[in-house]
Coordinates of C-alpha atoms in Angstrom, one line a residue:
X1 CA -55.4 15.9 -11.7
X2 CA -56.1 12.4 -13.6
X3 CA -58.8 10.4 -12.2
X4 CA -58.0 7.1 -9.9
X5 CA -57.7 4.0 -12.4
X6 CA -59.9 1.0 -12.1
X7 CA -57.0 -1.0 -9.8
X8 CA -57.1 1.8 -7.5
X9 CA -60.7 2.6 -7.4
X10 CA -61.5 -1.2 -6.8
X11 CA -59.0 -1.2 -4.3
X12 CA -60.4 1.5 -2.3
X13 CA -63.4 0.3 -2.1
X14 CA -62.8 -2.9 -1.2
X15 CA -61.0 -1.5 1.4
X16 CA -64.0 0.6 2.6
X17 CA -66.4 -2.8 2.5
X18 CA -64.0 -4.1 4.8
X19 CA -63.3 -1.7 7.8
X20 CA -67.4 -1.4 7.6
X21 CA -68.4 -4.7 8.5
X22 CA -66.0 -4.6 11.0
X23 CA -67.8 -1.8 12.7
X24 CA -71.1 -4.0 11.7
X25 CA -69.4 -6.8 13.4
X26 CA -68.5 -4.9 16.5
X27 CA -71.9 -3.1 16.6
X28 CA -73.3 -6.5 16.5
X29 CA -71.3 -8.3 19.0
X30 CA -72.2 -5.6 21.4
X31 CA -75.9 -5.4 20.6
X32 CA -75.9 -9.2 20.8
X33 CA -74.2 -9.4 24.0
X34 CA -76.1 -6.6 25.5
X35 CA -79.7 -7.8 24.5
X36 CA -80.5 -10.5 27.6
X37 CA -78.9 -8.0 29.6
X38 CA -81.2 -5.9 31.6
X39 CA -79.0 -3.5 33.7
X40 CA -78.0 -1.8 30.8
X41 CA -80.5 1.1 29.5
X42 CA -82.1 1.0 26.2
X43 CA -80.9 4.9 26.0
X44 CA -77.1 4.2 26.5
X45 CA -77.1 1.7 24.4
X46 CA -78.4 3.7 21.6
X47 CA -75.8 6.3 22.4
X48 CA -73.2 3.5 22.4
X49 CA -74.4 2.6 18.9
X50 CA -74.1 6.4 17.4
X51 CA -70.9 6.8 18.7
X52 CA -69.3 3.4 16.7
X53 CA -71.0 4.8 14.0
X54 CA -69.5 8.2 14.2
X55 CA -66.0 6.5 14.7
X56 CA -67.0 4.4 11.5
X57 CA -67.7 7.4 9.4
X58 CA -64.9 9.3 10.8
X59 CA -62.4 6.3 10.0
X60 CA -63.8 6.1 6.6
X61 CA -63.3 9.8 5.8
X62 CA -59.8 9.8 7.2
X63 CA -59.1 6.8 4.7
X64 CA -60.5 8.3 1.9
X65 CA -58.5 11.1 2.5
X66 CA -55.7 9.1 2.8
X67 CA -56.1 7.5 -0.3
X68 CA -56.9 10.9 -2.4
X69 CA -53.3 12.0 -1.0
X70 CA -52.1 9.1 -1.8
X71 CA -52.8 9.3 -5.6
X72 CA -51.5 12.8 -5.7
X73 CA -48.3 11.8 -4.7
X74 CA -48.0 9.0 -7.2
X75 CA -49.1 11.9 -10.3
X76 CA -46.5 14.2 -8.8
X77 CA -43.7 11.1 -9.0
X78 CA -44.8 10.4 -12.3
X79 CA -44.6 14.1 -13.4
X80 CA -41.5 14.1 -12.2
X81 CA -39.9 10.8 -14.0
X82 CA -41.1 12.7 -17.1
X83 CA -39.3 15.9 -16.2
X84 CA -36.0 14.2 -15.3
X85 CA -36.1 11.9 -18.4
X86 CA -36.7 15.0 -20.5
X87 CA -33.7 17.2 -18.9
X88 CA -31.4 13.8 -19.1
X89 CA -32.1 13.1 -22.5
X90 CA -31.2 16.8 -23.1
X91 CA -28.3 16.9 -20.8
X92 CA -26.7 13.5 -21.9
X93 CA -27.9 13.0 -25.2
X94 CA -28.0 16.6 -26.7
X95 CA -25.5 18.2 -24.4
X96 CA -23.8 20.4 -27.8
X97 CA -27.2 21.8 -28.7
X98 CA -27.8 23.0 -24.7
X99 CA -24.1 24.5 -25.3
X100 CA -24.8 26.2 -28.4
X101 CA -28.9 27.1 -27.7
X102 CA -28.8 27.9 -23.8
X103 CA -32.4 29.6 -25.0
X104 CA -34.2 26.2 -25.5
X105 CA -33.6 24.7 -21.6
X106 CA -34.5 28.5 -20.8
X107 CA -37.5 28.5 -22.7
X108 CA -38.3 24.8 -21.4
X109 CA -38.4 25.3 -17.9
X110 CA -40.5 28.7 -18.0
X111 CA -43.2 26.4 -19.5
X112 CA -43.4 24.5 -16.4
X113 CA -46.4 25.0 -14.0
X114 CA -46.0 25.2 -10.3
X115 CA -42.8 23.7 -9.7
X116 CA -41.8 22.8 -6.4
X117 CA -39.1 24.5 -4.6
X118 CA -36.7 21.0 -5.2
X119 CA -37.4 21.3 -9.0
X120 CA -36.2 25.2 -9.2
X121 CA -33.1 24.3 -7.5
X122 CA -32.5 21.2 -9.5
X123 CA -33.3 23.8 -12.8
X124 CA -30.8 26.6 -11.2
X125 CA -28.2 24.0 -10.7
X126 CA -28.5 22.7 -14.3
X127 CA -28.8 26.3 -15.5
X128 CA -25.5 27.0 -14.0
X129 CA -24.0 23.8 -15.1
X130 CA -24.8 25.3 -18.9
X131 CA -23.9 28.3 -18.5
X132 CA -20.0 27.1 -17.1
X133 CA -19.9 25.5 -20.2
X134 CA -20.5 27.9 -22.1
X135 CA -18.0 29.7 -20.6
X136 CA -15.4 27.0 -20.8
X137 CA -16.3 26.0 -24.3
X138 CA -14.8 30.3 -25.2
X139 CA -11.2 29.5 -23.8
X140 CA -9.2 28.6 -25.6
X141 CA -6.8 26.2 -24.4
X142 CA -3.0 27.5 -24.5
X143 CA -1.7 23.8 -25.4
X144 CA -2.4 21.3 -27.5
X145 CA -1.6 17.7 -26.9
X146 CA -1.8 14.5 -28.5
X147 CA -0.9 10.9 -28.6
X148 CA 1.1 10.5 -31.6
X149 CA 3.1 6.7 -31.1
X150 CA 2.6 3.6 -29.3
X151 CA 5.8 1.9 -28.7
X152 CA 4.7 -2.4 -27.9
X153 CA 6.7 -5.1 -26.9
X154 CA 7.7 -5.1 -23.0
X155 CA 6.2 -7.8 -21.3
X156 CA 5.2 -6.6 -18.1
X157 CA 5.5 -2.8 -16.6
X158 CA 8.1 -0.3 -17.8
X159 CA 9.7 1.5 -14.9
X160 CA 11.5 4.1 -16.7
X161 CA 12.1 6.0 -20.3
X162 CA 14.7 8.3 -21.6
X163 CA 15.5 9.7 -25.3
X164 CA 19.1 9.3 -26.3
X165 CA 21.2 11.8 -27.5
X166 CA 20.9 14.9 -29.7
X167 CA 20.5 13.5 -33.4
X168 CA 19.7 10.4 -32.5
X169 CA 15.7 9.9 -32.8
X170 CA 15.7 7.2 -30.3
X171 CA 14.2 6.5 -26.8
X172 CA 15.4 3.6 -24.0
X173 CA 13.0 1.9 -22.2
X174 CA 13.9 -0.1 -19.0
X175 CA 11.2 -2.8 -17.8
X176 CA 10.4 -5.5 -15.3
X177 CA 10.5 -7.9 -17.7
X178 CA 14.4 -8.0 -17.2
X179 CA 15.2 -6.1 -20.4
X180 CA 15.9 -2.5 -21.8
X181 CA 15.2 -1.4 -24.9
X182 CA 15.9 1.0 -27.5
X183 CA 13.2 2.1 -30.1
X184 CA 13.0 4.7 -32.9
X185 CA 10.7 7.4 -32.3
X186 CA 8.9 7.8 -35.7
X187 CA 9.3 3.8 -37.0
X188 CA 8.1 3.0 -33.4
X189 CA 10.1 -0.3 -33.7
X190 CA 12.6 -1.9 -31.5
X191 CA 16.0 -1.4 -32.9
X192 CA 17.4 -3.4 -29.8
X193 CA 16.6 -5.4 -26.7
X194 CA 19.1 -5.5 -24.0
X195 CA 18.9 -8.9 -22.3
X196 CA 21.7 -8.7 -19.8
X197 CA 20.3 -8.1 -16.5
X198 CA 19.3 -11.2 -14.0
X199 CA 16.7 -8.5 -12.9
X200 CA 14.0 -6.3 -13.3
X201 CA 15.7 -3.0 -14.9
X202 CA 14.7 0.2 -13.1
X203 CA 16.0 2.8 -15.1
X204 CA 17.8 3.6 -18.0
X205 CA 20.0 6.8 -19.3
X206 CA 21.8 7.5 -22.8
X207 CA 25.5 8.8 -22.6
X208 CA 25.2 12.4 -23.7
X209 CA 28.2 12.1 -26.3
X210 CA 28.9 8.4 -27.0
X211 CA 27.0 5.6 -28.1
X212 CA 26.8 4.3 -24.7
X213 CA 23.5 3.3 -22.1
X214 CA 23.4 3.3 -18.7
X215 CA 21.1 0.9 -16.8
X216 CA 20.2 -0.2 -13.1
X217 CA 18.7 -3.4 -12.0
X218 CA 17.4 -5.1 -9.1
X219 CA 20.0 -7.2 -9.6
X220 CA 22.3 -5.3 -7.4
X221 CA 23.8 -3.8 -10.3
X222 CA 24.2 -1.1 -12.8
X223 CA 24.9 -1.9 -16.9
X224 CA 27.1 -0.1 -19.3
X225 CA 26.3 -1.3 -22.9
X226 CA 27.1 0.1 -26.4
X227 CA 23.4 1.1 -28.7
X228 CA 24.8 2.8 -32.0
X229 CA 22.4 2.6 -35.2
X230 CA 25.2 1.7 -37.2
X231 CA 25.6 -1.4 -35.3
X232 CA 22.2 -2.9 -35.4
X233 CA 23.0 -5.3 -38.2
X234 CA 22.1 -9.0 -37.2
X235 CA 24.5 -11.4 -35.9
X236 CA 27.1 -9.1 -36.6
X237 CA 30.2 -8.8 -34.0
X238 CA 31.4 -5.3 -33.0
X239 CA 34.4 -4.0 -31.1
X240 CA 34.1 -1.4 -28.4
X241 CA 36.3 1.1 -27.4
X242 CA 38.4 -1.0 -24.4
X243 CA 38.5 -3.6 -27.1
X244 CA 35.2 -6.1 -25.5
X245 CA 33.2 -7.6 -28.2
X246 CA 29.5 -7.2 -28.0
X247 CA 27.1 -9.5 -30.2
X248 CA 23.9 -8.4 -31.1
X249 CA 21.9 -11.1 -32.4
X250 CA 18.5 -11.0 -34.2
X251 CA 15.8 -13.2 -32.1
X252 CA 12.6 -14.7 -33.6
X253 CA 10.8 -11.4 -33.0
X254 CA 13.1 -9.4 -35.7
X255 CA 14.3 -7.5 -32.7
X256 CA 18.1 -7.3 -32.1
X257 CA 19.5 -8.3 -28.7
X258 CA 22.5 -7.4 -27.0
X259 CA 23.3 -9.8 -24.0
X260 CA 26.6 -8.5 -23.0
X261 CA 27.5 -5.7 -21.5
X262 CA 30.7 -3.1 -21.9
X263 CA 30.8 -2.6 -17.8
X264 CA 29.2 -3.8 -14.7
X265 CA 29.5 -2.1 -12.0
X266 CA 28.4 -3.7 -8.9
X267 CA 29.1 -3.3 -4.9
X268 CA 25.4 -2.5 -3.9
X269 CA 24.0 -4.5 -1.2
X270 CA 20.4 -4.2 -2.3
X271 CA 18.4 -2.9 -5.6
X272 CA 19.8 -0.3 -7.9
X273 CA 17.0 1.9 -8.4
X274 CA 18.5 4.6 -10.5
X275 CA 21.9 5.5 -12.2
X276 CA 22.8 8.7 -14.0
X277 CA 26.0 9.8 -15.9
X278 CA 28.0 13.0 -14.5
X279 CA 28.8 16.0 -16.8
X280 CA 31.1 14.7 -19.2
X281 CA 30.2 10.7 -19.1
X282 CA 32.8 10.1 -17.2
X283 CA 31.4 9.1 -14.2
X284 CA 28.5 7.1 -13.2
X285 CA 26.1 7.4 -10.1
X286 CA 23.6 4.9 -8.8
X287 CA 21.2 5.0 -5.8
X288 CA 20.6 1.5 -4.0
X289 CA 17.9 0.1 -1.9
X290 CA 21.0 -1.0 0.5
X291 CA 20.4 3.3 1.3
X292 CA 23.5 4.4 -0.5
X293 CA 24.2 5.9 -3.5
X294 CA 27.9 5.3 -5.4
X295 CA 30.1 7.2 -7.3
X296 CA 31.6 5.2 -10.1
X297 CA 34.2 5.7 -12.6
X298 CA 33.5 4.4 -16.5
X299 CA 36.4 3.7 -17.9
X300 CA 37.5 1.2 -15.0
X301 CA 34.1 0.1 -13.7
X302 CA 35.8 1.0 -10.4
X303 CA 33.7 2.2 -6.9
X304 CA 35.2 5.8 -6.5
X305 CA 33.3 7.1 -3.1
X306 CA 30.5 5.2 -1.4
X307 CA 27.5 8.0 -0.5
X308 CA 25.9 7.6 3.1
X309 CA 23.3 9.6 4.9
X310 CA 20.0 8.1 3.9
X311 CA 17.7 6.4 6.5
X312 CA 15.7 4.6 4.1
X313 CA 16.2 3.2 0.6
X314 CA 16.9 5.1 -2.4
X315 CA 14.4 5.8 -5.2
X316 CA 15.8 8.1 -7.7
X317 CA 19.1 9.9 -8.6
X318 CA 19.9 13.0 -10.7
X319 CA 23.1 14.3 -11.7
X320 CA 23.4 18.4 -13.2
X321 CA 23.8 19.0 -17.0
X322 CA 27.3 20.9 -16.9
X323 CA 28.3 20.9 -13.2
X324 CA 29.2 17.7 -10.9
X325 CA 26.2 18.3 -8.3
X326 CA 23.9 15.0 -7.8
X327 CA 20.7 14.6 -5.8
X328 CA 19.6 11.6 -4.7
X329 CA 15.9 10.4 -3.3
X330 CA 14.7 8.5 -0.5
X331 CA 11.6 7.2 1.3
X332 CA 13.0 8.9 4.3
X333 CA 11.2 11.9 2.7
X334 CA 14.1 14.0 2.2
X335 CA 16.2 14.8 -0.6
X336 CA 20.4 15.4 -0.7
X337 CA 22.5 17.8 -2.9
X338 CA 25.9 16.0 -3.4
X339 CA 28.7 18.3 -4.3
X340 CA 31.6 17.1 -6.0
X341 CA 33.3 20.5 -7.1
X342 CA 35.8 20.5 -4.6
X343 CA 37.8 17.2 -3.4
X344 CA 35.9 17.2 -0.4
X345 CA 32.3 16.9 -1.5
X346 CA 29.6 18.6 0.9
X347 CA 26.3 17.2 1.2
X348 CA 22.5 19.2 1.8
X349 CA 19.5 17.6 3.5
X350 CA 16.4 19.0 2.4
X351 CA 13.3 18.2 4.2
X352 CA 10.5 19.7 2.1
X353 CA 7.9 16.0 2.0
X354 CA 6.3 14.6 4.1
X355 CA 6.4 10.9 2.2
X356 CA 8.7 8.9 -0.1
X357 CA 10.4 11.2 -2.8
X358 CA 10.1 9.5 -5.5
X359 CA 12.5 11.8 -7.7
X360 CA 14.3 14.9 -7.8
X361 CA 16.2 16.6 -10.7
X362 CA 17.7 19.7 -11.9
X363 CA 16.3 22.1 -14.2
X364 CA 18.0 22.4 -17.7
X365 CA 18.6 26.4 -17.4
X366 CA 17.8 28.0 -14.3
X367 CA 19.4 26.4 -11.0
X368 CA 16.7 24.7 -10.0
X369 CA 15.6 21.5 -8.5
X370 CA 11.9 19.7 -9.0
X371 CA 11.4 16.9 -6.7
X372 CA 8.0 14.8 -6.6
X373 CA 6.5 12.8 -3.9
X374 CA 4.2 10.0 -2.8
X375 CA 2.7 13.1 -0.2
X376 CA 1.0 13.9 -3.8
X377 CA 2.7 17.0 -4.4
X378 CA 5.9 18.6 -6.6
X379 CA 8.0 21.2 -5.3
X380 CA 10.3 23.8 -6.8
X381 CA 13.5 25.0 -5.6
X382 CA 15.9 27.6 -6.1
X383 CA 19.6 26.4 -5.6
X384 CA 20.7 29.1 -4.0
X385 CA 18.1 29.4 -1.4
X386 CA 16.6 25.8 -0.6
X387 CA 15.7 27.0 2.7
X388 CA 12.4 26.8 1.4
X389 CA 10.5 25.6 -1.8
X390 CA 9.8 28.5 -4.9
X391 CA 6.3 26.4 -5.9
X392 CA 4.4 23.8 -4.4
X393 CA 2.0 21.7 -7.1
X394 CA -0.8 19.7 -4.9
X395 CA -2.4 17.0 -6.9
X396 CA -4.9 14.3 -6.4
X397 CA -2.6 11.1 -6.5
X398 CA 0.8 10.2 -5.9
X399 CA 4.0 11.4 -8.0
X400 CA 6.0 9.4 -10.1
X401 CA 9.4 10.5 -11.8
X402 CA 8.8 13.9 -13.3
X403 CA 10.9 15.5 -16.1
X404 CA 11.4 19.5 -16.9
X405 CA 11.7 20.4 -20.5
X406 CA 14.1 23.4 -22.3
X407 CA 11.1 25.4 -21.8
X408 CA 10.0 25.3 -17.7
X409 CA 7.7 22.9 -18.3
X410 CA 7.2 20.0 -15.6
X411 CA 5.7 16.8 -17.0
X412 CA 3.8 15.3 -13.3
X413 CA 3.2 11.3 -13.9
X414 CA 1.0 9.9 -11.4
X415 CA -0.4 6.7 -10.0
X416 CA -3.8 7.7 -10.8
X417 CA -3.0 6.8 -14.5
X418 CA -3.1 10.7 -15.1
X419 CA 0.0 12.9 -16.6
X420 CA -0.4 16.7 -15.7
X421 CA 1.7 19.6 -17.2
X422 CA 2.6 22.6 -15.0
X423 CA 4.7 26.1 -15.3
X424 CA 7.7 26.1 -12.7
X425 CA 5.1 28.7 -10.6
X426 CA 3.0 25.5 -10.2
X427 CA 0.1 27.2 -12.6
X428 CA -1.4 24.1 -14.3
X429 CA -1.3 24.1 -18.1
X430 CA -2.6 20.8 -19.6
X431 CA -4.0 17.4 -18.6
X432 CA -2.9 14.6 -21.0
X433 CA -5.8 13.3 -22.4
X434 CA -7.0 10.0 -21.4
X435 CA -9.5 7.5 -22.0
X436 CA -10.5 3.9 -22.8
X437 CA -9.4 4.4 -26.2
X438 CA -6.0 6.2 -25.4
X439 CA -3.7 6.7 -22.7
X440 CA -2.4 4.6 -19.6
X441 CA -4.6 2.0 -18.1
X442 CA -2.8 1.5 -14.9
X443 CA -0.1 4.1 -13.2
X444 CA 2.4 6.2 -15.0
X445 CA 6.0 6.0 -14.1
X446 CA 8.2 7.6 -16.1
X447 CA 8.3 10.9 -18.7
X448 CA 10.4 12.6 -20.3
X449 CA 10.9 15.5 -22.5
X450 CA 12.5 15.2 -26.1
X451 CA 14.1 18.8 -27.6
X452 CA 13.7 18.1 -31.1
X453 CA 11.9 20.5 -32.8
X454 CA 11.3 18.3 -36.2
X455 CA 10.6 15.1 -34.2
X456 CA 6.7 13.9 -34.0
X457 CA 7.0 13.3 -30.2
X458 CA 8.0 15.4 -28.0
X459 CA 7.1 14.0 -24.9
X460 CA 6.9 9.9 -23.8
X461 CA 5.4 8.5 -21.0
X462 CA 5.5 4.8 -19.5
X463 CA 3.7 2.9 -17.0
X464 CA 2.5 -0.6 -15.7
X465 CA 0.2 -1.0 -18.6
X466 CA 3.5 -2.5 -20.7
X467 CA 3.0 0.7 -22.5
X468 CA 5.1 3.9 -23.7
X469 CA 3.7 6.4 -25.1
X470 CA 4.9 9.1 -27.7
X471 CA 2.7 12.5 -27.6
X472 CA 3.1 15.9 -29.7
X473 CA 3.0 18.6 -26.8
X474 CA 2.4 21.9 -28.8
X475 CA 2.1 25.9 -27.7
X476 CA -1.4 27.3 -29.8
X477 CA 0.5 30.5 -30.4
X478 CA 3.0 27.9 -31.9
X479 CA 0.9 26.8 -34.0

């Protein structure tokens, strides 16, 4: 044990000085009081006298002892600081060499002395901290991902992104800035901004044949506008198909803008949240805050069949790739399956949340439907039975609008600023990386998946950051 310092040695005896006079004081007082008095033996008051100084030497070995205890703990606390400023430096600022030389911290803590039965827990706890990671560090992990593109230029947060059509290289983005736009995926330019909502634009879809976009506003209304590449020359006037001219002109950003639209289809009594074009193009279907979802048809901009049912408002609509089934969300926490293969369409409720669903869409191949929730979890369903879900995914934070690729796998966007990839059994497979550096800053809205095997990007993401993201999603037995 080190010896007391000076400090501490003065200050104990100091303290000793003190409490003795004031048994010399008390001693005194008594004797002084006691002297002219004659009742009181000289015997008793010689016993009185030995028992203060009894109770003096007694007090002054308890404080002593308190004292040497007291130094022991303050060598113990300083030990201690030592330790934990050794196994942080190791753990923080040398945390590859514990990974690859588990031997040293073994060999380090065998050399320490006595250690109380705190310290060997704190040392099994870091021992089994190292040796996960050592673990971990041998899998290898079965995808690789990486952010490839950055696509700037919205001006406040983009609700939505979609990639256009096969051959095309492009994605749409749709923004609360009031504009939509269209940008290459390897120049990472805007080849056009489209300026013709009053609104903030909530989604936006690519016709799957024709150089055609489809958007919905909070305007109370849904966009049809023409984006071709051959078509982006400045100030240049083109015809459409029904014979309306569109001008794109070039503003002082380089950027071309359209401001007028082919159709606008309108009828809704609140925000259009989402719109999505039927198999074939020929048909258009929105989903409304006013709870009702719309059928429309493309070539006259006229209201076919008003859909009813929801209790609350609409979030999110999805139409199938080949057949005319649509589901539509709602922050009633249910879901509906809208069939329009015979002239009288059916309609399914599904109850399967227990908050807002935020979207639900069909799977590219299988009959299958995904739908994601603020109740923080994704669900999969088989078509043919939807008495009850296939999957359930539980996450940490709130679901956005998820996307499936060709492959099964669901891109999971979340509020939390985190994007998650899953199998359609709900195994996890990757976490999008994300730091200061890269990534979302604030919530992720919007993915979606790009099948194009010689593209750079292969998935984009969006969120309230002003941001959208291209990333190379890879197989390692791909690779």
């Amino acid at each position: 044990m080190s010896k007391p310092s000076k400090n501490k040695r003065a200050s104990s005896s100091k303290s000793s000085r003190q409490e003795r006079e004031t048994a010399q004081f008390i001693n005194t007082s008594f004797r002084s009081e006691n002297d002219g008095d004659a009742s009181l033996p000289h015997v008793l008051r010689n016993k009185l006298q030995d028992l203060f100084s009894q109770i003096e030497k007694e007090f002054e070995v308890l404080y002593n002892e308190n004292l040497t205890l007291q130094e022991k703990v303050e060598c113990l606390n300083e030990k201690l600081e030592k330790e934990c400023y050794v196994s942080d430096k190791h753990g923080v600022g040398e945390k590859q060499d514990a990974i690859d030389h588990p031997e040293v911290s073994l060999k380090v803590s065998s050399k320490q002395k006595g250690p109380s039965s705190s310290q060997k827990l704190k040392t099994a706890h870091k021992l089994k901290a190292q040796t996960s990671k050592i673990v971990s560090s041998f899998k290898t992990p079965s995808v690789n991902c990486n952010l490839i593109k950055e696509y700037l230029g919205h001006r406040d947060g983009v609700w939505d992104v979609s990639v256009g059509k096969p051959g095309q290289f492009v994605i749409g983005t749709a923004s609360a800035d009031h504009t939509a736009c269209v940008w290459g995926i390897e120049s990472g330019k805007c080849l056009l901004r489209y300026t013709g909502h009053s609104g903030s634009v909530n989604s936006i879809r690519f016709h799957p044949t024709k150089d055609l976009v489809l958007t919905a506003a909070g305007d109370q209304s849904a966009h049809i506008w023409q984006f071709a590449l051959s078509l982006l020359e400045p100030q240049k006037t083109v015809s459409s198909d029904d014979e309306t001219t569109c001008e794109v002109e070039e503003d002082p950003e380089r950027s071309p803008i359209l401001r007028t639209p082919i159709a606008e289809l309108t009828g809704h009594g609140g925000v259009v949240a989402a719109a999505d074009w039927l198999p074939g193009g020929d048909q258009v279907v929105t989903a409304s805050w006013d709870r009702t979802a719309a059928l429309y048809d493309v070539e006259t901009g006229d209201l076919l069949q008003s859909l009813t049912g929801h209790d609350q408002e609409l979030t999110h609509t999805c139409a199938h790739h080949s057949q005319k089934l649509v589901v539509t969300s709602s922050q009633d926490t249910t879901f509906r399956l809208w069939d329009f293969r015979e002239p009288i369409h059916s309609v399914s409720v599904f109850q399967g949340h227990t908050d807002t669903v935020t979207s639900a869409l069909f799977t590219k191949k299988e009959d299958k439907v995904v739908s994601g929730s603020d109740d923080r979890t994704v669900k999969v369903w088989d078509l043919r039975n939807m008495r009850s879900p296939l999957a359930t995914i539980r996450s940490d934070s709130a679901v956005n609008k998820v996307d499936i690729s060709l492959s099964g796998v669901i891109a999971v966007p979340h509020d939390n600023r985190q994007i998650r990839l899953y199998d359609m059994t709900g195994q996890r497979i990757a976490r999008l990386s994300r730091s200061s550096r890269q990534g979302h800053q604030r919530m992720v809205c919007s993915v979606a998946w790009l099948n194009e095997p010689s593209a750079s990007c292969n998935l984009f993401s969006c969120g309230f950051d002003r941001l959208t993201l291209g990333w190379n999603v890879q197989n390692t037995k791909d690779m």
